[in-house]
PDB file of C-alpha atoms in Angstrom:
ATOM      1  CA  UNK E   1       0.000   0.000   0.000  1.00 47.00           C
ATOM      2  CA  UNK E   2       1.425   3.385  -1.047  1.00 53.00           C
ATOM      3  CA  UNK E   3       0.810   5.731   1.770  1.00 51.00           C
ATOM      4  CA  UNK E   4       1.646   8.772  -0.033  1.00 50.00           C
ATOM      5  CA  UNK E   5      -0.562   8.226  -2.988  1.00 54.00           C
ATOM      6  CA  UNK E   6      -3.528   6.812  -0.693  1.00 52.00           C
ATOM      7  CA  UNK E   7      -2.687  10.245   1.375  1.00 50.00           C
ATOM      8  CA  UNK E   8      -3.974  12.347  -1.583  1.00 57.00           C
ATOM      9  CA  UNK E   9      -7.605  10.619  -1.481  1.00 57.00           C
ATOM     10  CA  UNK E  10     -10.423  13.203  -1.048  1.00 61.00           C
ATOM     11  CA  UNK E  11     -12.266  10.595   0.397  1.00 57.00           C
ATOM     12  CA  UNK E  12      -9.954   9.469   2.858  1.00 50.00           C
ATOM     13  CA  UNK E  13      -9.164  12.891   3.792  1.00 48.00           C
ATOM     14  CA  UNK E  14     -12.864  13.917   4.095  1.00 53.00           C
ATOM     15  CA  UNK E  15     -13.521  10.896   6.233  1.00 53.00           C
ATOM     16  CA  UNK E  16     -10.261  11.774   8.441  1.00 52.00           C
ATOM     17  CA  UNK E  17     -10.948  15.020   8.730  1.00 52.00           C
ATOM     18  CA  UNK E  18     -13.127  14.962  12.394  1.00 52.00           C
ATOM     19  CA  UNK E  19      -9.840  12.670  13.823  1.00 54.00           C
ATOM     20  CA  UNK E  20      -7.823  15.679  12.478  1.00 47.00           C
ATOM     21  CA  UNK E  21     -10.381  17.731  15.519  1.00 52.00           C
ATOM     22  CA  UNK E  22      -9.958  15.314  17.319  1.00 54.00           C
ATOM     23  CA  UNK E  23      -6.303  15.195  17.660  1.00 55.00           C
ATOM     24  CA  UNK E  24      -5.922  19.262  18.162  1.00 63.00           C
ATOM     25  CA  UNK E  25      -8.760  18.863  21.118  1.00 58.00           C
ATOM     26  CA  UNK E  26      -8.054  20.601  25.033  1.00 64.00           C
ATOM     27  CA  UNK E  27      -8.986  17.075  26.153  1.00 55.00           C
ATOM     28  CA  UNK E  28      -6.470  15.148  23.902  1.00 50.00           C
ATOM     29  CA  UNK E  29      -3.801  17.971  25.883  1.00 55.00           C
ATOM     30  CA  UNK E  30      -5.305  17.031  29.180  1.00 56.00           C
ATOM     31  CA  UNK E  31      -4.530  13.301  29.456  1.00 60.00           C
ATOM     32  CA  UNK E  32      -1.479  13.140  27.308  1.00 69.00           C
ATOM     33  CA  UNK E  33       0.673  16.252  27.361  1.00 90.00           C
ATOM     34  CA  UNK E  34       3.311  16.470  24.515  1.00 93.00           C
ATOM     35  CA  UNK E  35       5.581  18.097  26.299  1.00 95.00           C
ATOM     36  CA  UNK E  36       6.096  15.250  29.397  1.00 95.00           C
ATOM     37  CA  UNK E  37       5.770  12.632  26.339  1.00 95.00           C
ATOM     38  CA  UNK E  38       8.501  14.310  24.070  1.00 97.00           C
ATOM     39  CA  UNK E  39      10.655  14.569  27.522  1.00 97.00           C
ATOM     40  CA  UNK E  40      10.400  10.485  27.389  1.00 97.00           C
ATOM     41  CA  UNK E  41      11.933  10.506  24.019  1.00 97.00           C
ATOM     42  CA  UNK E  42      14.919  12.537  25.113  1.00 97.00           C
ATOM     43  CA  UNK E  43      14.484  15.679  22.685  1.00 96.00           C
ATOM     44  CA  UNK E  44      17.222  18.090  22.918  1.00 97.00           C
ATOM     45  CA  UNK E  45      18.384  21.424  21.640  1.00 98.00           C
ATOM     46  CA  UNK E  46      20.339  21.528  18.109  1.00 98.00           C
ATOM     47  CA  UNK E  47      18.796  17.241  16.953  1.00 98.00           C
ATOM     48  CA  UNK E  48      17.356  16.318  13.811  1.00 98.00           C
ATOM     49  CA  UNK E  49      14.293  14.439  14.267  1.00 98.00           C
ATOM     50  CA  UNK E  50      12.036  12.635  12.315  1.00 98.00           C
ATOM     51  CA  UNK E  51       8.316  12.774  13.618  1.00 98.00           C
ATOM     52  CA  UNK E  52       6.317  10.016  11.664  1.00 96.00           C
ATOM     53  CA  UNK E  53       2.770  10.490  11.052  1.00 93.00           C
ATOM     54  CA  UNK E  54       2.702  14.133  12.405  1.00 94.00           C
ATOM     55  CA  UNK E  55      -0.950  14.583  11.844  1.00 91.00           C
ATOM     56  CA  UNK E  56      -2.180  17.933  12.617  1.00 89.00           C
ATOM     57  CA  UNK E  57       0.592  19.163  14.764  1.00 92.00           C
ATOM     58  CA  UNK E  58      -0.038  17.581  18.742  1.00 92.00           C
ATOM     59  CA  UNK E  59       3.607  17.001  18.994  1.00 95.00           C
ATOM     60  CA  UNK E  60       4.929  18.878  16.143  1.00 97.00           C
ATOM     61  CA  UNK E  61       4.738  22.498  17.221  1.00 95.00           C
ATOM     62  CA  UNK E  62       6.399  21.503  20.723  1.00 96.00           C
ATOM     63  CA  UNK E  63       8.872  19.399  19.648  1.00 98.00           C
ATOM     64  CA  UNK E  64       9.999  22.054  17.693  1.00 98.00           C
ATOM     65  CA  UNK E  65      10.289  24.617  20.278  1.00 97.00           C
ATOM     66  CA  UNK E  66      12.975  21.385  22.401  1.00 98.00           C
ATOM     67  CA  UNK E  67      14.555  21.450  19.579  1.00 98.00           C
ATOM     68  CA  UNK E  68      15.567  24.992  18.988  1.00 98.00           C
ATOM     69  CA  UNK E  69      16.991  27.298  16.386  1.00 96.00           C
ATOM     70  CA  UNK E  70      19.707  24.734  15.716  1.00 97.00           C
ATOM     71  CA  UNK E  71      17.642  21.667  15.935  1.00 98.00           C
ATOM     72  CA  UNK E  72      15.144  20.324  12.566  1.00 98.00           C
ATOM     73  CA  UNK E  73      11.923  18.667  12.658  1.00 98.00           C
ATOM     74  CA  UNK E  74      11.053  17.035  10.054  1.00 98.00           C
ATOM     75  CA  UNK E  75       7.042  15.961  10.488  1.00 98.00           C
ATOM     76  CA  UNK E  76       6.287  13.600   7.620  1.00 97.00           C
ATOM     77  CA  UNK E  77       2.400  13.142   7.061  1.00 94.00           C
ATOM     78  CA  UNK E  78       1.012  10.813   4.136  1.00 91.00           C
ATOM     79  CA  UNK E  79      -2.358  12.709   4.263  1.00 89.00           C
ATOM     80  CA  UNK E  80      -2.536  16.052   2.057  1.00 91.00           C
ATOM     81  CA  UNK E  81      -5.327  17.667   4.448  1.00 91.00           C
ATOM     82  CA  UNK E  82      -3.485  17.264   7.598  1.00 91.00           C
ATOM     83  CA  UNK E  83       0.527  18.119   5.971  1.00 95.00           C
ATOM     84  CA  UNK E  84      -1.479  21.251   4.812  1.00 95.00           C
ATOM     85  CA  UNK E  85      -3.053  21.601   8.263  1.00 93.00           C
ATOM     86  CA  UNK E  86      -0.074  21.801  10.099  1.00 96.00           C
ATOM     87  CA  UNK E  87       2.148  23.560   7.544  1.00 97.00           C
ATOM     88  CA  UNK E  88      -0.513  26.208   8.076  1.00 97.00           C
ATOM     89  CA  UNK E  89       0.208  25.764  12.110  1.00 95.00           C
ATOM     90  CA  UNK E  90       4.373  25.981  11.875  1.00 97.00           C
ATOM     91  CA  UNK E  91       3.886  28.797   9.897  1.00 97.00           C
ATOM     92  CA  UNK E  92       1.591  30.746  12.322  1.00 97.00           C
ATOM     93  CA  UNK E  93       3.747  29.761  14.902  1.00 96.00           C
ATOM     94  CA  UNK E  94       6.656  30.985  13.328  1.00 97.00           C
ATOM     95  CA  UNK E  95       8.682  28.031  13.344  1.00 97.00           C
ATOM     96  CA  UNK E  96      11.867  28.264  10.711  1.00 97.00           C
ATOM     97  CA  UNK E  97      13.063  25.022  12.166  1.00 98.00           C
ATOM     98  CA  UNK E  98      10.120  22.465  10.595  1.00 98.00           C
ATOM     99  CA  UNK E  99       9.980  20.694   7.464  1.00 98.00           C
ATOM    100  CA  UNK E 100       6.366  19.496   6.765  1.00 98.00           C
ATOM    101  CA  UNK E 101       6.077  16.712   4.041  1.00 97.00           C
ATOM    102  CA  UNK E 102       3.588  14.660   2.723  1.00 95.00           C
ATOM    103  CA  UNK E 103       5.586  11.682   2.219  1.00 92.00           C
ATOM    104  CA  UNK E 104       5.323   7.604   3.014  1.00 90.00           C
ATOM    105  CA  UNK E 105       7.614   7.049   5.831  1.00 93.00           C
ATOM    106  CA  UNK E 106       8.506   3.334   4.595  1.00 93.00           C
ATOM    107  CA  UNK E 107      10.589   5.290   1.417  1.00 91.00           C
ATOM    108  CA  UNK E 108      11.001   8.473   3.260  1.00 95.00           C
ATOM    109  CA  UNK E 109      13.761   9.323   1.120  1.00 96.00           C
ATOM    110  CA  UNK E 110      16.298  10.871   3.850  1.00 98.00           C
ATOM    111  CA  UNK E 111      19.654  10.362   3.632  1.00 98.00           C
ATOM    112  CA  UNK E 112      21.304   7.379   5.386  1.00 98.00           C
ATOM    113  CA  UNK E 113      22.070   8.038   9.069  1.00 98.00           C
ATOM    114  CA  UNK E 114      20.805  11.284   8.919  1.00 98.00           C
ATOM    115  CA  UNK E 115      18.579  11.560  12.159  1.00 98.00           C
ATOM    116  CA  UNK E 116      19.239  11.714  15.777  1.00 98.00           C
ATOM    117  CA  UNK E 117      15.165  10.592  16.568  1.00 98.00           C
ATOM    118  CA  UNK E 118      13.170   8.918  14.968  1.00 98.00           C
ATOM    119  CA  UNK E 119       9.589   9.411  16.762  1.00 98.00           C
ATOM    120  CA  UNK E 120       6.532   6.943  16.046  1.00 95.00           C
ATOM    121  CA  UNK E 121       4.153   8.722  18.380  1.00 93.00           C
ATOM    122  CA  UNK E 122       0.616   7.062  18.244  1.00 85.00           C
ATOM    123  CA  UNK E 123       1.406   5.972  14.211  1.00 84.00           C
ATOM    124  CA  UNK E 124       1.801   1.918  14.919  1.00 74.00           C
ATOM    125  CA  UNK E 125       0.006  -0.601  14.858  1.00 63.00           C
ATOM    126  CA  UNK E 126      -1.493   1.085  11.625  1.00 64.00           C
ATOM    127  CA  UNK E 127      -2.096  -1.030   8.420  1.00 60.00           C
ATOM    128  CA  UNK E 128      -0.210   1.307   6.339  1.00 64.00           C
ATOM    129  CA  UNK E 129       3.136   1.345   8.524  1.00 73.00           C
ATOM    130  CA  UNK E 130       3.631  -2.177   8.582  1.00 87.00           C
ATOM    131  CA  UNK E 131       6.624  -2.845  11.296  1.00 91.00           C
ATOM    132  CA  UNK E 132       8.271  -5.302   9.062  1.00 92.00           C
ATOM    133  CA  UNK E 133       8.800  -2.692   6.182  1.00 93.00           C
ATOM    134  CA  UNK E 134       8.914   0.498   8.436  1.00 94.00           C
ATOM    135  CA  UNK E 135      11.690  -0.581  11.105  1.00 96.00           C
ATOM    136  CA  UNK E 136      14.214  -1.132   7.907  1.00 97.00           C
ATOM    137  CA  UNK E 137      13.315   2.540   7.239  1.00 97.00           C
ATOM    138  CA  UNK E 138      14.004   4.169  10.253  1.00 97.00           C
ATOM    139  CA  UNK E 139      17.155   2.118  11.153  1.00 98.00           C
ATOM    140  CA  UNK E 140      18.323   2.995   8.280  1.00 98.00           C
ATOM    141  CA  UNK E 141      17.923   6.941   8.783  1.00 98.00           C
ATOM    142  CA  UNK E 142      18.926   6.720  12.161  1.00 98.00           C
ATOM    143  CA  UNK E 143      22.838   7.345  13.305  1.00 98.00           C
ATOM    144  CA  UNK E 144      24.524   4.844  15.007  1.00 98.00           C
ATOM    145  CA  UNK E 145      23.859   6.995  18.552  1.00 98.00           C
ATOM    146  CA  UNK E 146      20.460   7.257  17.470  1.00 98.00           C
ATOM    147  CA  UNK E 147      17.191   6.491  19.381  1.00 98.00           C
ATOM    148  CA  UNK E 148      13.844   5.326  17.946  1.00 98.00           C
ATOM    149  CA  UNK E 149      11.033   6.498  20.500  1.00 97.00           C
ATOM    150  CA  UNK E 150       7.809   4.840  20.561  1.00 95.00           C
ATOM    151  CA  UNK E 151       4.588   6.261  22.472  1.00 93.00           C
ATOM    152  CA  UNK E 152       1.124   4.954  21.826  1.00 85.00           C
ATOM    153  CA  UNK E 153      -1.859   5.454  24.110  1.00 70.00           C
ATOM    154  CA  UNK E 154      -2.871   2.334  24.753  1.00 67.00           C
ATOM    155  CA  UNK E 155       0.027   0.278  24.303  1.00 61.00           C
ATOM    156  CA  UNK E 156      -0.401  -2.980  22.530  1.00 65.00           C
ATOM    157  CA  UNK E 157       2.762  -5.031  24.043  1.00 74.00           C
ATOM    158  CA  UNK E 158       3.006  -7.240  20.889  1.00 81.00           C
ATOM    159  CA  UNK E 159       4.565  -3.996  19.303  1.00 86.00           C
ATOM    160  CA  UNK E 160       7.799  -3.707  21.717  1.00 89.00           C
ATOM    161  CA  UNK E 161       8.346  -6.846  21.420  1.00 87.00           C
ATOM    162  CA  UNK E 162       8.271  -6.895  17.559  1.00 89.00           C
ATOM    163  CA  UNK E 163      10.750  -3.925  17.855  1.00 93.00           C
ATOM    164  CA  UNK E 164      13.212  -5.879  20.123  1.00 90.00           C
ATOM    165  CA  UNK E 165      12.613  -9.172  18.048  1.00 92.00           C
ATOM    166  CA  UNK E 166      13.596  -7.296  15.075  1.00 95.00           C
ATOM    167  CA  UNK E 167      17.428  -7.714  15.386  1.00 96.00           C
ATOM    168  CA  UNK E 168      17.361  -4.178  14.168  1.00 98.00           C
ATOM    169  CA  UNK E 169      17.209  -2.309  17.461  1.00 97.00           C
ATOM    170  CA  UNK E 170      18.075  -3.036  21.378  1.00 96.00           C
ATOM    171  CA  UNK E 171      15.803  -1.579  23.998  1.00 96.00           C
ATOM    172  CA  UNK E 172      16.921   1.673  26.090  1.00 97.00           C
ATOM    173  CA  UNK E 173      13.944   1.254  28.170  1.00 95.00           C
ATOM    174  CA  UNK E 174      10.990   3.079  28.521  1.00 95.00           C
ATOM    175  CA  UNK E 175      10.000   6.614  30.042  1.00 96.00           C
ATOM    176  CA  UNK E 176       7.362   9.072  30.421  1.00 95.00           C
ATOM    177  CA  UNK E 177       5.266   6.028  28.661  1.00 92.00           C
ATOM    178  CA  UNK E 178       7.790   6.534  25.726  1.00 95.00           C
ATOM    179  CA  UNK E 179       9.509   3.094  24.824  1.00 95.00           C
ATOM    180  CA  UNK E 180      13.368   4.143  23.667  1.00 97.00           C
ATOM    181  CA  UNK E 181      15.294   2.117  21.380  1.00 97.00           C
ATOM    182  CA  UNK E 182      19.154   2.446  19.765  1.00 98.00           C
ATOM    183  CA  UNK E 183      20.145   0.852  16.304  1.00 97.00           C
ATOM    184  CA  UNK E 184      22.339  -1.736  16.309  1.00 89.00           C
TER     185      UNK E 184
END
């Protein structure tokens, strides 16, 4: 399944657009702050990171401001209504340091270990990130000193397992709810 080409459905993006509300709602901010979750994934000043599945923005606008002047986000979305969404956001915010693109994460296209983070926050399970073709991907991108972060609310446990079973990454641990990982 080609994300990026599914991404430019009108359907799809008419049908997505109330989880699109959803996803910018005070409530959503209430129970999971971004903030205290992107703390569990170890963002600091002056990284490139790769946020996967950015959606409308919930993480994107404040892992940008962790990041800094120096630092780069780059929020890849496969949907054209929320990539245009949150370009619109960055860009009200002010944010030079943000790259939105509507892109498939399983060819993102980046340049071999490129990335300091690689964040899958609340993208897997998903039928059109399958683990077995998207882990590849972002070890791959990721530097050797790198960390794939993983936060989904609820956690299915089959996924860190799959992650550890992969051979492709060794578990850091887990905090803030954030599961941490390191290539190798």
């Amino acid at each position: 399944m080609d994300a990026a080409k599914l991404g430019t459905s009108k359907l799809l993006n008419l049908l997505l657009k109330p989880a699109g509300m959803v996803m910018e709602s005070r409530l959503r901010r209430f129970f999971s702050d971004p903030v205290w979750i992107l703390q569990g994934g170890d963002i600091q000043p002056g990284q490139r990171v790769l946020e996967v599945g950015s959606g409308t923005g919930f993480f994107t606008i404040p892992a940008a401001q962790m990041l800094g002047e120096e630092g780069r986000l780059l929020a890849m979305e496969p949907l054209a209504g929320y990539a245009v969404r949150l370009a619109e956001k960055v860009k009200a915010a002010g944010l030079d340091n943000v790259c939105v693109m509507q892109r498939d994460a399983l060819a993102s296209g980046l340049p071999a270990a490129s990335l300091d983070r690689a964040l899958l926050f609340g993208v897997v399970p998903f039928p059109s990130l399958p683990l077995d073709r998207l882990l590849p991907e972002m070890h791959r991108v990721l530097k050797p000193e790198g960390m794939l972060a993983l936060w989904m609310f609820p956690l299915p446990g089959w996924v860190p397992r799959s992650i550890a079973r992969s051979g492709l990454f060794s578990t850091l641990g887990r905090r803030n709810g954030v599961y941490r990982y390191r290539p190798g």
